[in-house]
Short mmCIF file of C-alpha atoms and ligand atoms in Angstrom, two decimals:
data_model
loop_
_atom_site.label_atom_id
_atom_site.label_comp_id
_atom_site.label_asym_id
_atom_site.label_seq_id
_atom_site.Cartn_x
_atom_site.Cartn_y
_atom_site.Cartn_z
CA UNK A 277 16.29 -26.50 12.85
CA UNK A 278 18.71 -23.03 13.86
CA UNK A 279 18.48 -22.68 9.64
CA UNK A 280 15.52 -22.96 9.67
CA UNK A 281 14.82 -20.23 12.45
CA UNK A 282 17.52 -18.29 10.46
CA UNK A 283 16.12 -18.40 7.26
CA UNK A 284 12.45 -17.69 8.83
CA UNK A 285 14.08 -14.67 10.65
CA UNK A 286 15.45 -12.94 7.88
CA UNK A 287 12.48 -13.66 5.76
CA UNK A 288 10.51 -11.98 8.47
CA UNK A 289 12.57 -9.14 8.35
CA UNK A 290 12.47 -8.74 4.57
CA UNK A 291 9.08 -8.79 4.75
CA UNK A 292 8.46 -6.01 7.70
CA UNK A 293 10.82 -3.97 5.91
CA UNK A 294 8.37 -4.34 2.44
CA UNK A 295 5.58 -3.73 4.47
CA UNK A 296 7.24 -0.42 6.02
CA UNK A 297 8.80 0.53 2.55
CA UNK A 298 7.60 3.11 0.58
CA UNK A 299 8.09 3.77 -2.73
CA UNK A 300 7.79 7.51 -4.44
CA UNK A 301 9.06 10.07 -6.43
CA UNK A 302 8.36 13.65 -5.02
CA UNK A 303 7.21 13.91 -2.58
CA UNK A 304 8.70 11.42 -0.69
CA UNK A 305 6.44 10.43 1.87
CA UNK A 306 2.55 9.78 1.01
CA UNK A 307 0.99 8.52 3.95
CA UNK A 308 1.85 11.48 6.60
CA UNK A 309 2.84 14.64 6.26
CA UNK A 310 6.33 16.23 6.58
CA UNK A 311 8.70 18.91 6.11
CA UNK A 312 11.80 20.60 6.48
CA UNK A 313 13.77 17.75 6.00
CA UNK A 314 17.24 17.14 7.38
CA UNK A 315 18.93 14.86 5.00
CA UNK A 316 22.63 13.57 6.04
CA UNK A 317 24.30 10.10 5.34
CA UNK A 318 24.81 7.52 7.74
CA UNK A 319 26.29 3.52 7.53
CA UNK A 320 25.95 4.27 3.56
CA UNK A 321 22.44 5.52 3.59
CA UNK A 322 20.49 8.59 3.31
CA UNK A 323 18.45 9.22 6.30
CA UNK A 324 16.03 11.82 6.26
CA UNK A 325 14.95 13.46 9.70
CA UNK A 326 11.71 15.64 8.94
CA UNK A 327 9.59 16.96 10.94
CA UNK A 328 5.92 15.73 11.19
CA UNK A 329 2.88 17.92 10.45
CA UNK A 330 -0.76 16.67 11.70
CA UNK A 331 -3.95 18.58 11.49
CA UNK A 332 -6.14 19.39 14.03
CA UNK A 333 -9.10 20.96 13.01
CA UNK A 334 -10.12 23.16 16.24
CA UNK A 335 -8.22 26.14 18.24
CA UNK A 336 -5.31 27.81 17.16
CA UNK A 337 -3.68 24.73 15.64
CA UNK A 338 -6.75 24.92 12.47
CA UNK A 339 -4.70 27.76 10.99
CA UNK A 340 -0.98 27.14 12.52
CA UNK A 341 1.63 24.24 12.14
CA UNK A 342 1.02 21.24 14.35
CA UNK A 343 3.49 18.85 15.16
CA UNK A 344 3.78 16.08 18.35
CA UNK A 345 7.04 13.93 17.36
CA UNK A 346 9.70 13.07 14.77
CA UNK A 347 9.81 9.85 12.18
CA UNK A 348 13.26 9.53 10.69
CA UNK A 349 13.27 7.51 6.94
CA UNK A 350 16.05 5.98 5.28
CA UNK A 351 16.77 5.16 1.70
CA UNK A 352 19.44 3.43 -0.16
CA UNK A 353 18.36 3.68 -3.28
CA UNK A 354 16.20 7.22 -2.90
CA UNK A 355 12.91 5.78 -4.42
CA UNK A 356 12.16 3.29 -1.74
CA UNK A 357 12.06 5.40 1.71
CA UNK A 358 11.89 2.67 4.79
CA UNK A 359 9.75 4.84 7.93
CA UNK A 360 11.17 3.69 10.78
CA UNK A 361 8.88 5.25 13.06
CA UNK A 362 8.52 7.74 15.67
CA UNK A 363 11.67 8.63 17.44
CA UNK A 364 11.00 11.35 19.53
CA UNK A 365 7.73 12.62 21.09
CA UNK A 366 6.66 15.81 22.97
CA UNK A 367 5.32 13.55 25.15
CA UNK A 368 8.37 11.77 25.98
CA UNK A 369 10.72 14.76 26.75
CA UNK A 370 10.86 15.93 29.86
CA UNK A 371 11.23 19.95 29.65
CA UNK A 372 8.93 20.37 26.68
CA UNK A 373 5.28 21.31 27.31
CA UNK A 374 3.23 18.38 25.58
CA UNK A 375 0.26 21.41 24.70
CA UNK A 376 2.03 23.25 22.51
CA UNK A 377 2.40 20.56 19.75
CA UNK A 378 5.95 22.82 18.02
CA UNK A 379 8.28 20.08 17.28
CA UNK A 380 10.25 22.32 14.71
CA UNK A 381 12.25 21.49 12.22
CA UNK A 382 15.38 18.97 13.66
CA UNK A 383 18.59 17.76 12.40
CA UNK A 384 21.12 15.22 13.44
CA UNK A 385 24.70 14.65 13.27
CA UNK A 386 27.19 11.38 14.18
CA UNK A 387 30.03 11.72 16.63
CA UNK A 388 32.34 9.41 18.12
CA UNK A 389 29.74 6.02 17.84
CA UNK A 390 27.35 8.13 18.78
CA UNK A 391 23.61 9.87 17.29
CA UNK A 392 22.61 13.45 18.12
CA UNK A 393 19.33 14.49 16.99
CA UNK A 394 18.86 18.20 17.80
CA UNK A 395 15.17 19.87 17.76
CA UNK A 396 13.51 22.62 18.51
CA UNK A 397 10.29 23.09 21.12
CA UNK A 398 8.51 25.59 23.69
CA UNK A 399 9.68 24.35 26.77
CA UNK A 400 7.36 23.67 30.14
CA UNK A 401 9.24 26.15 32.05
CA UNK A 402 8.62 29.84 31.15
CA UNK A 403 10.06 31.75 34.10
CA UNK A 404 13.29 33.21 32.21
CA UNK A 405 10.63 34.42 29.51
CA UNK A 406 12.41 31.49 27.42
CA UNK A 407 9.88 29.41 24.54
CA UNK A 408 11.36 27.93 21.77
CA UNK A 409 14.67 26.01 23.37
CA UNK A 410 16.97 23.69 21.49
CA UNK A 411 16.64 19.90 22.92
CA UNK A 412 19.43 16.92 22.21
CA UNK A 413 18.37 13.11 22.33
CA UNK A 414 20.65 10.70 21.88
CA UNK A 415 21.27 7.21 20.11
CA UNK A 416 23.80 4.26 19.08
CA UNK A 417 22.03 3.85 15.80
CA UNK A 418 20.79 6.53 13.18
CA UNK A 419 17.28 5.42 13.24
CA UNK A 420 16.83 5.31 17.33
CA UNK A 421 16.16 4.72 20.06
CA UNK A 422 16.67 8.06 21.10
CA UNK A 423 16.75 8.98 24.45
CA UNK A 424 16.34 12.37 25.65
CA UNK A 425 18.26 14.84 27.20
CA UNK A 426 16.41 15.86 30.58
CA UNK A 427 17.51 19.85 29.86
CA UNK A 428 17.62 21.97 26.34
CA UNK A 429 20.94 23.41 25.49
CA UNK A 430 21.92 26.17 28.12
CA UNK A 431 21.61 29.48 25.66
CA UNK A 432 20.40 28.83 22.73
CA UNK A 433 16.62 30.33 22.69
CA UNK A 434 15.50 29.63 18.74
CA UNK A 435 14.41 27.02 16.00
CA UNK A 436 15.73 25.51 13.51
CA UNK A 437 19.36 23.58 15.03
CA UNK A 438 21.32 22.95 12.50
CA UNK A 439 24.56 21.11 13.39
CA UNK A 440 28.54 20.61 11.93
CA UNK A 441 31.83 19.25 12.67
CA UNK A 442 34.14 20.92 10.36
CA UNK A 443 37.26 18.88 9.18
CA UNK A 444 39.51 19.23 12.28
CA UNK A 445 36.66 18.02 14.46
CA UNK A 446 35.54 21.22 16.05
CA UNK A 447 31.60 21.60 16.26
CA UNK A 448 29.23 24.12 15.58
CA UNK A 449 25.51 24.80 15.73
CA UNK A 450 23.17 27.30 13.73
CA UNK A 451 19.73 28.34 14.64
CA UNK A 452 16.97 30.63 13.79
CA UNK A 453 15.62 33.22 16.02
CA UNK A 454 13.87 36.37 15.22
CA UNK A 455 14.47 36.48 11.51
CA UNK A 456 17.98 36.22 12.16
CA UNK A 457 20.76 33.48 12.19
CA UNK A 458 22.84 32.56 15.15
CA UNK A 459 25.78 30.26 15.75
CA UNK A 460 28.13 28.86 18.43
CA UNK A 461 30.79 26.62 18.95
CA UNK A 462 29.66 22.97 20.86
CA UNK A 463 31.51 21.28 23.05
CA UNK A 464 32.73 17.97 22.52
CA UNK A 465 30.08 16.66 24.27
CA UNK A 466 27.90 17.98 21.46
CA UNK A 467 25.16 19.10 24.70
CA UNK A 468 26.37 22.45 25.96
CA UNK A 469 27.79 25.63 23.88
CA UNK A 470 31.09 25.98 23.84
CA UNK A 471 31.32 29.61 22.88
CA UNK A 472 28.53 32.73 23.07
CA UNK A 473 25.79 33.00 20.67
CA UNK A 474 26.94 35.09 17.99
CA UNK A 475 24.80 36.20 14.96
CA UNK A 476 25.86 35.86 11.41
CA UNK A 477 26.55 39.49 9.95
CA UNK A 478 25.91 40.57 6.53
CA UNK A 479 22.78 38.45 5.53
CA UNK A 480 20.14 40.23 3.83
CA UNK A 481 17.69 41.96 5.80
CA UNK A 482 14.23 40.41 6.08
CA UNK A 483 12.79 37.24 7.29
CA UNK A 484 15.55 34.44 7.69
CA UNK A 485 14.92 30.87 9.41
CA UNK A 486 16.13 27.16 8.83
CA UNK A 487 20.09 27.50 8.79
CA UNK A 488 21.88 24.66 7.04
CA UNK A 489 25.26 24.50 6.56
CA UNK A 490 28.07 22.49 4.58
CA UNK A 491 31.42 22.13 3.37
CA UNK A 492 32.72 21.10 -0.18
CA UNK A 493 36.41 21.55 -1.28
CA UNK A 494 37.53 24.17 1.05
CA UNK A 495 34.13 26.33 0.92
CA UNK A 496 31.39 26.64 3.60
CA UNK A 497 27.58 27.45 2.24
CA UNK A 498 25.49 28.52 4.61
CA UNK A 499 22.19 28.17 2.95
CA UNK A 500 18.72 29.18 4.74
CA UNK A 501 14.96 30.37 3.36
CA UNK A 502 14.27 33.98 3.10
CA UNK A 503 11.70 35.84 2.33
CA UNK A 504 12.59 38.43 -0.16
CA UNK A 505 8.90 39.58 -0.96
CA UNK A 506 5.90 37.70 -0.28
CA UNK A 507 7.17 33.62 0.58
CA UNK A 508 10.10 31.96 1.22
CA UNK A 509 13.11 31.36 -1.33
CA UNK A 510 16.02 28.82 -0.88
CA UNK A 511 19.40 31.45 -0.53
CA UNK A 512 23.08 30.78 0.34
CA UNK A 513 25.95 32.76 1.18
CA UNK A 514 29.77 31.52 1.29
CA UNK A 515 32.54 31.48 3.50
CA UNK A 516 35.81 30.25 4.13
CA UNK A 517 35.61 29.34 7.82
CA UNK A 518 32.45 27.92 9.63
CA UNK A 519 31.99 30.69 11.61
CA UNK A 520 32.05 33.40 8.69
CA UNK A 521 32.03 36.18 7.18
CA UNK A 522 29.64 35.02 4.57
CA UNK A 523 29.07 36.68 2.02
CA UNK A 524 25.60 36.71 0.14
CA UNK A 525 25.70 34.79 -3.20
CA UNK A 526 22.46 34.01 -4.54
CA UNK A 527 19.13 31.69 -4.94
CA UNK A 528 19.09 28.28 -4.65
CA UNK A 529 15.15 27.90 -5.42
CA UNK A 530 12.62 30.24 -6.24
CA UNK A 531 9.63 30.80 -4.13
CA UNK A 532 6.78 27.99 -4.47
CA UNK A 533 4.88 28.36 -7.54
CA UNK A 534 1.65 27.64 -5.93
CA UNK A 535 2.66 29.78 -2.68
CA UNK A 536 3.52 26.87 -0.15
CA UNK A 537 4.56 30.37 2.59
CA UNK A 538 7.56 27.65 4.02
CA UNK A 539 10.17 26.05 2.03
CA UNK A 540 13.65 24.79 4.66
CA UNK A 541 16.38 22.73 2.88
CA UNK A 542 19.28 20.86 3.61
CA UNK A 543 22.02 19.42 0.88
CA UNK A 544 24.38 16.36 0.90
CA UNK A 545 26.62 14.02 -1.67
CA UNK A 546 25.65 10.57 -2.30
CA UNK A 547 27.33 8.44 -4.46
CA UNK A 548 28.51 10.89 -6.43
CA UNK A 549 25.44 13.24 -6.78
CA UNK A 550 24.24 16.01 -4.93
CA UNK A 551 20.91 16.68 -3.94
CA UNK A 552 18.50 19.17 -2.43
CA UNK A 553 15.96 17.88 0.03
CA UNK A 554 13.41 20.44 0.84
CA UNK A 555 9.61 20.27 0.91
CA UNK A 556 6.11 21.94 -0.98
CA UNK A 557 2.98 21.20 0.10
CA UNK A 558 2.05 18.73 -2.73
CA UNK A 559 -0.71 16.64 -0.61
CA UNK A 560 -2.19 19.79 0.97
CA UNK A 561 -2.73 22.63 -1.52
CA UNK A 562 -5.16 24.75 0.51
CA UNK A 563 -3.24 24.37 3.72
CA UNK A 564 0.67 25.24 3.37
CA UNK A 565 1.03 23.94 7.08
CA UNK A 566 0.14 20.54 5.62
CA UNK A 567 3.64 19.36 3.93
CA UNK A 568 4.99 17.35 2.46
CA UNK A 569 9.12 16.54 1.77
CA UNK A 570 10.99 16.40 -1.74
CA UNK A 571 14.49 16.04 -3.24
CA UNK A 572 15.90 17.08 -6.51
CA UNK A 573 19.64 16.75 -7.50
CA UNK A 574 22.15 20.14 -7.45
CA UNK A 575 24.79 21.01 -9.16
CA UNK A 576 27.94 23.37 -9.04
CA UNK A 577 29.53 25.60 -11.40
CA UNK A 578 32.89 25.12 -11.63
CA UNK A 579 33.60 28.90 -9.57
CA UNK A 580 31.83 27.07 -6.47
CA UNK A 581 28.67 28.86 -7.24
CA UNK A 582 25.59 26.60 -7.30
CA UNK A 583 23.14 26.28 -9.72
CA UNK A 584 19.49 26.92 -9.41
CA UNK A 585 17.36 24.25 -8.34
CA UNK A 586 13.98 23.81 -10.39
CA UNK A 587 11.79 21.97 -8.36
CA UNK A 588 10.53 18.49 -10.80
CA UNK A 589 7.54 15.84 -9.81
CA UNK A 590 10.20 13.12 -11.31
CA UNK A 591 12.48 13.95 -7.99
CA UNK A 592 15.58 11.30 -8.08
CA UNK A 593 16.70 7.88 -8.03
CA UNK A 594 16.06 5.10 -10.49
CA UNK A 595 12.47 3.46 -10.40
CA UNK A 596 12.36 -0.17 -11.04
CA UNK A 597 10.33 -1.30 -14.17
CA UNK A 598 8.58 -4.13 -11.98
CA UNK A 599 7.35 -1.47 -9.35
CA UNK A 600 4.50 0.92 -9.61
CA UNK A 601 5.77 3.60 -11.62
CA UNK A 602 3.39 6.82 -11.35
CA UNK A 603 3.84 8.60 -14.49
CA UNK A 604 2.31 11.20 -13.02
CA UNK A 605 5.85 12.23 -11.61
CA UNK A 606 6.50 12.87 -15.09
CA UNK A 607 9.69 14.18 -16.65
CA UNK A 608 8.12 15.95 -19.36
CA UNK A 609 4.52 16.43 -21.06
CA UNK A 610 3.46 17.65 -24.72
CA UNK A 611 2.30 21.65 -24.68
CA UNK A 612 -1.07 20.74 -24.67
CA UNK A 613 -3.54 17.63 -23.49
CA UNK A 614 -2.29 16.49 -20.35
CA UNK A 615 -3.36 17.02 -16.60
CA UNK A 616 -2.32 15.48 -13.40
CA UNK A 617 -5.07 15.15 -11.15
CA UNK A 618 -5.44 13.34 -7.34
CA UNK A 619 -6.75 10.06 -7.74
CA UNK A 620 -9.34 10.58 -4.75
CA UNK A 621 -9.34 14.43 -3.75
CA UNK A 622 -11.20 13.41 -0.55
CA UNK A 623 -7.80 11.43 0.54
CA UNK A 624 -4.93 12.67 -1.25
CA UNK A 625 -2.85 10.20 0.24
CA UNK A 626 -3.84 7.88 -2.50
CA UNK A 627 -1.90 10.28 -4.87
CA UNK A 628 -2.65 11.18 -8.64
CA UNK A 629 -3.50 10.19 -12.06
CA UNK A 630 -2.48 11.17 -15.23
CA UNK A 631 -5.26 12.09 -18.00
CA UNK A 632 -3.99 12.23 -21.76
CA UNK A 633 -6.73 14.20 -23.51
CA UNK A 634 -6.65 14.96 -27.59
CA UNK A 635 -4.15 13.41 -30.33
CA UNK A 636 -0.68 13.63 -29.92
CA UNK A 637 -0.84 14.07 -25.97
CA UNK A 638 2.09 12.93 -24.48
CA UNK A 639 4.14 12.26 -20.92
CA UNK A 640 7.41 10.67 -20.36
CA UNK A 641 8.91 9.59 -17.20
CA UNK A 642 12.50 9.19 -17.24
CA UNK A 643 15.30 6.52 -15.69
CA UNK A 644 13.68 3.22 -15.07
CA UNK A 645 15.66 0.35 -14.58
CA UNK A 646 14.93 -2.56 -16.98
CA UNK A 647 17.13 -4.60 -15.60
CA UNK A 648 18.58 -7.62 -17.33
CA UNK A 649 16.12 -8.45 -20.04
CA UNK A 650 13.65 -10.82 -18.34
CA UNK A 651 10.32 -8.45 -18.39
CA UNK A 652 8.06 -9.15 -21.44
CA UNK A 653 5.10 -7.26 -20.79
CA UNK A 654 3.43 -4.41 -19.72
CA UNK A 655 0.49 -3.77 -17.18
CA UNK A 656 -1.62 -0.19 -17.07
CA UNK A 657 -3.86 0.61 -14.65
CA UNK A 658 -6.12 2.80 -16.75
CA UNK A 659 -9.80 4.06 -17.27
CA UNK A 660 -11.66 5.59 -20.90
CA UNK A 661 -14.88 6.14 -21.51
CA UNK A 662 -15.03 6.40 -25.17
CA UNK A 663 -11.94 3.64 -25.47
CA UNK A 664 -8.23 4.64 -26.01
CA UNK A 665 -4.81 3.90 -27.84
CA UNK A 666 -1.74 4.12 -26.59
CA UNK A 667 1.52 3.72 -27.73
CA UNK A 668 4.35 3.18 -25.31
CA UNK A 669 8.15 4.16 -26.77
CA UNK A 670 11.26 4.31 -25.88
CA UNK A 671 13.70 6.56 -24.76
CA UNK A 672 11.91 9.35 -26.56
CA UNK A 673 8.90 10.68 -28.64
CA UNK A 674 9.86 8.90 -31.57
CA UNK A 675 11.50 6.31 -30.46
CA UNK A 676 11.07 2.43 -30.74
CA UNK A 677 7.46 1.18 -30.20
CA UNK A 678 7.68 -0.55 -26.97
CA UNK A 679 3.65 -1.63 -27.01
CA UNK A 680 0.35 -0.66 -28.60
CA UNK A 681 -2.04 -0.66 -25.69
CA UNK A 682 -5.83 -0.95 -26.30
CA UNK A 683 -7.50 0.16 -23.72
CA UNK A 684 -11.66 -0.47 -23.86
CA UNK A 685 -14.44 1.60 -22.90
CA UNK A 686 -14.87 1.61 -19.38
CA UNK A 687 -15.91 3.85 -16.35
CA UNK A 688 -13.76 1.57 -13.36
CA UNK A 689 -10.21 1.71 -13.08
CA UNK A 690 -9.05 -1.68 -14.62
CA UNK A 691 -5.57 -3.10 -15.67
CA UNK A 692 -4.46 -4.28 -19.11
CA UNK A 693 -1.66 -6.29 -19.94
CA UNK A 694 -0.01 -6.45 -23.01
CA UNK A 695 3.16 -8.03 -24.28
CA UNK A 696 6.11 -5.65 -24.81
CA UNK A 697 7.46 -5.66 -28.79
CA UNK A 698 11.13 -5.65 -27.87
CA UNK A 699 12.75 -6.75 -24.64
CA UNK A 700 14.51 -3.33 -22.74
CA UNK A 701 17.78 -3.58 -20.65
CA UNK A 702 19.10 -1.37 -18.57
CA UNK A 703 17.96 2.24 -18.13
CA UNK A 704 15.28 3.94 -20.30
CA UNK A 705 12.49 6.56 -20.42
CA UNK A 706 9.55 5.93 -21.36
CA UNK A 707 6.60 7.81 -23.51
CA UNK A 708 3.34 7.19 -23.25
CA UNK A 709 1.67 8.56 -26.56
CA UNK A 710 -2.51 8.89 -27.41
CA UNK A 711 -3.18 7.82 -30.34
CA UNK A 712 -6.61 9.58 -31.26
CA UNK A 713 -8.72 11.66 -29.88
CA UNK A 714 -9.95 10.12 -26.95
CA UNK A 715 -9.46 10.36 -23.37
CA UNK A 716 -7.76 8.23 -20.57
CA UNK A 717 -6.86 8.49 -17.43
CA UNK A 718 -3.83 6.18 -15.80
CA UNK A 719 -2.96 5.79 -12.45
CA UNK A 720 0.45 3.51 -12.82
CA UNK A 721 1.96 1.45 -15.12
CA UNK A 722 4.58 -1.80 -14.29
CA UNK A 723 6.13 -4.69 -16.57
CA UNK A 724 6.04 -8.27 -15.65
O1 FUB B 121 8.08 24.01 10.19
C1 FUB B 121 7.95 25.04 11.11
C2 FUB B 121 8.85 26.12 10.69
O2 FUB B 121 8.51 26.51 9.38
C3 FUB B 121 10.29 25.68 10.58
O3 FUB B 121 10.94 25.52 11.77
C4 FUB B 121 10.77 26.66 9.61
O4 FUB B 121 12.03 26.43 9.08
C5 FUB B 121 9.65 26.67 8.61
O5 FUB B 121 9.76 25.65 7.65
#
């Protein structure tokens, strides 16, 4: 009978944690909006702790960011991001002013067995003139419960916290205030400053915000969005001690091609890889307060420098052939005949399709995990009008024929299922070729 409980318990759990798994390329999250993610690695994980943008239609908040708490997600395998709920709430804490709805962008660090999420918010009391305070809340795991510090941190009056424990244990926190960049030693009690605020010298001049800074091999990159002309870019300058002088050293990634005004990043190493998390505003494009996170990998020259980031719908991780996979994320597309539409542009939540249009129009989507040989066929979830062909290969344009779809005339969505010519292993890309001169649109494709 205990077994029995056992075995029903951790069934349970596997399936809450299905139910409260998401899978997706970029951007991460689909069912909420979020942004300015702090990504940092905890008990072998990546957590992510965004914030969480709403919309409210009416007042001031129609036109301005809108926030009321903090989800944190977690991922092992970067494609399947577990929400684990909210974790803080303006509500909940007890010097912020639950009208104001400015739960700026947070970040949180580990010390001695313990959490510390940091985030900004306008505070209740306004008699020293102070509004945007730093708060702390506190936790045993990295997913929560947090509890709440009753007081923000005693002089820090800015957005943005961003903090570090550099390699002999001392720690520091960054913030945003004013277009500028401050920083201060913290205590060992990670809750009060443990030197004054001091700002960081020699940054370019113009709009600055969202500090975020790391260590690799002796270096310190203090990287942070500026706004050189119109939005913001992703910038960094380097150091050799946490607390400067940095020196300016270039662009991380360029300014939003479809003019998303915010962009706020944060970098870490996992497994091996670096990545960039930062965000667009992929689910809202006519309201860059809407946003939504992302992640793409980085790399370094061998001088230190880092290379430019160019921001990809494919994002990271490996997608597994018997999920969903939404070649919309695509890795590449022929020059001509293909569009990426939403699925439902009433609730973009539900994401896009893919329409191949013309002969020769082509997408590929790139890393998916075969596995060990036991899938033999392919579904699509696809719709043509006129009736379509098309060929699946693999690995590249002119690669092996993995299948030869035939998809009929229809208006409705409906899913075909073919069996595969050869039997894949391992990791592949895939292209998905038209053959004719029809069109079709697909929403996702899986293999059974
Ligand atoms: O998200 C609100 C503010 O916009 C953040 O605090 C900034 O970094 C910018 O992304």
């Amino acid at each position: 009978m205990k077994k029995f409980v056992f075995y029903l318990s951790v069934l349970t759990y596997f399936l809450l944690f299905l139910m409260h798994s998401l899978q997706a390329q970029n951007p991460l999250i689909l069912d909420q909006f979020t942004a300015d993610p702090s990504a940092r690695v905890f008990e072998g994980k990546v957590y992510v702790y965004p914030l969480h943008d709403i919309r409210i239609d009416t007042g001031r908040f129609a036109t301005w960011f809108c926030m009321e708490d903090y989800h944190v997600f977690s991922s092992e395998n970067l494609t399947q991001w577990k929400d684990h709920g909210v974790i803080v709430s303006q509500n909940d804490v007890q010097w912020v002013d639950p009208q104001t709805y400015s739960m700026w962008a947070p970040d949180c660090i580990y010390r001695n067995g313990k959490y510390y999420f940091y985030f900004p918010a306008i505070t209740k009391d306004k008699t020293d003139g102070r509004r945007m305070s730093v708060g702390v809340a506190i936790s045993d795991k990295p997913y929560g419960p947090f509890i709440p510090e009753s007081k923000p941190i005693e002089g820090i009056s800015g957005i943005d916290p961003n903090p570090f424990i550099d390699t002999d244990g001392q720690a520091y926190i960054y913030w945003a205030g004013n277009k500028r960049i401050f920083m201060a030693k913290l205590n060992d009690n990670m809750l009060e400053l443990a030197s004054e605020p001091q700002e960081i010298a020699n940054l370019p001049e113009k709009f600055k915000e969202g500090p975020y800074l790391f260590e690799r091999k002796g270096k310190y990159y203090l990287t942070f969005p500026f706004v050189p002309d119109s939005t913001e870019q992703i910038v960094y300058a380097m150091g050799y001690n946490p607390m400067g002088p940095f020196t300016y050293t270039g662009v991380i990634m360029d300014e939003s091609p479809v003019g998303c005004w915010t962009n706020h990043q944060s970098i870490i190493e996992y497994k091996g890889q670096w990545y960039l998390f930062y965000h667009h505003n992929d689910l809202s494009p006519d309201f860059d307060k809407n946003r939504s996170i992302r992640a793409d990998s980085l790399f370094f020259n061998e001088d230190g420098t880092i290379q430019k980031v160019i921001p990809t719908w494919r994002g990271v991780g490996l997608t597994s052939a018997r999920d969903t996979v939404q070649i919309d994320r695509y890795s590449e597309i022929s020059n001509e005949g293909v569009s990426v539409e939403f699925l439902d542009t009433l609730n973009k939540q539900k994401g896009w399709k893919t329409r191949l249009n013309g002969k020769g129009a082509w997408i590929q989507y790139n890393s998916i995990n075969f596995g060990n040989k036991d899938l033999n066929s392919i579904l699509i979830k696809a719709k043509s009008l006129s009736g379509s062909i098309v060929e699946i290969r693999l690995d590249q344009l002119n690669g092996p024929m993995l299948a030869r779809l035939d998809i009929g005339k229809s208006k409705e969505w409906e899913v075909v299922n073919s069996a595969l010519l050869d039997i894949p292993e391992g990791i592949h890309n895939l292209v998905f070729l038209l053959n004719g001169t029809n069109t079709i649109d697909i929403d996702w494709i899986k293999f059974e």
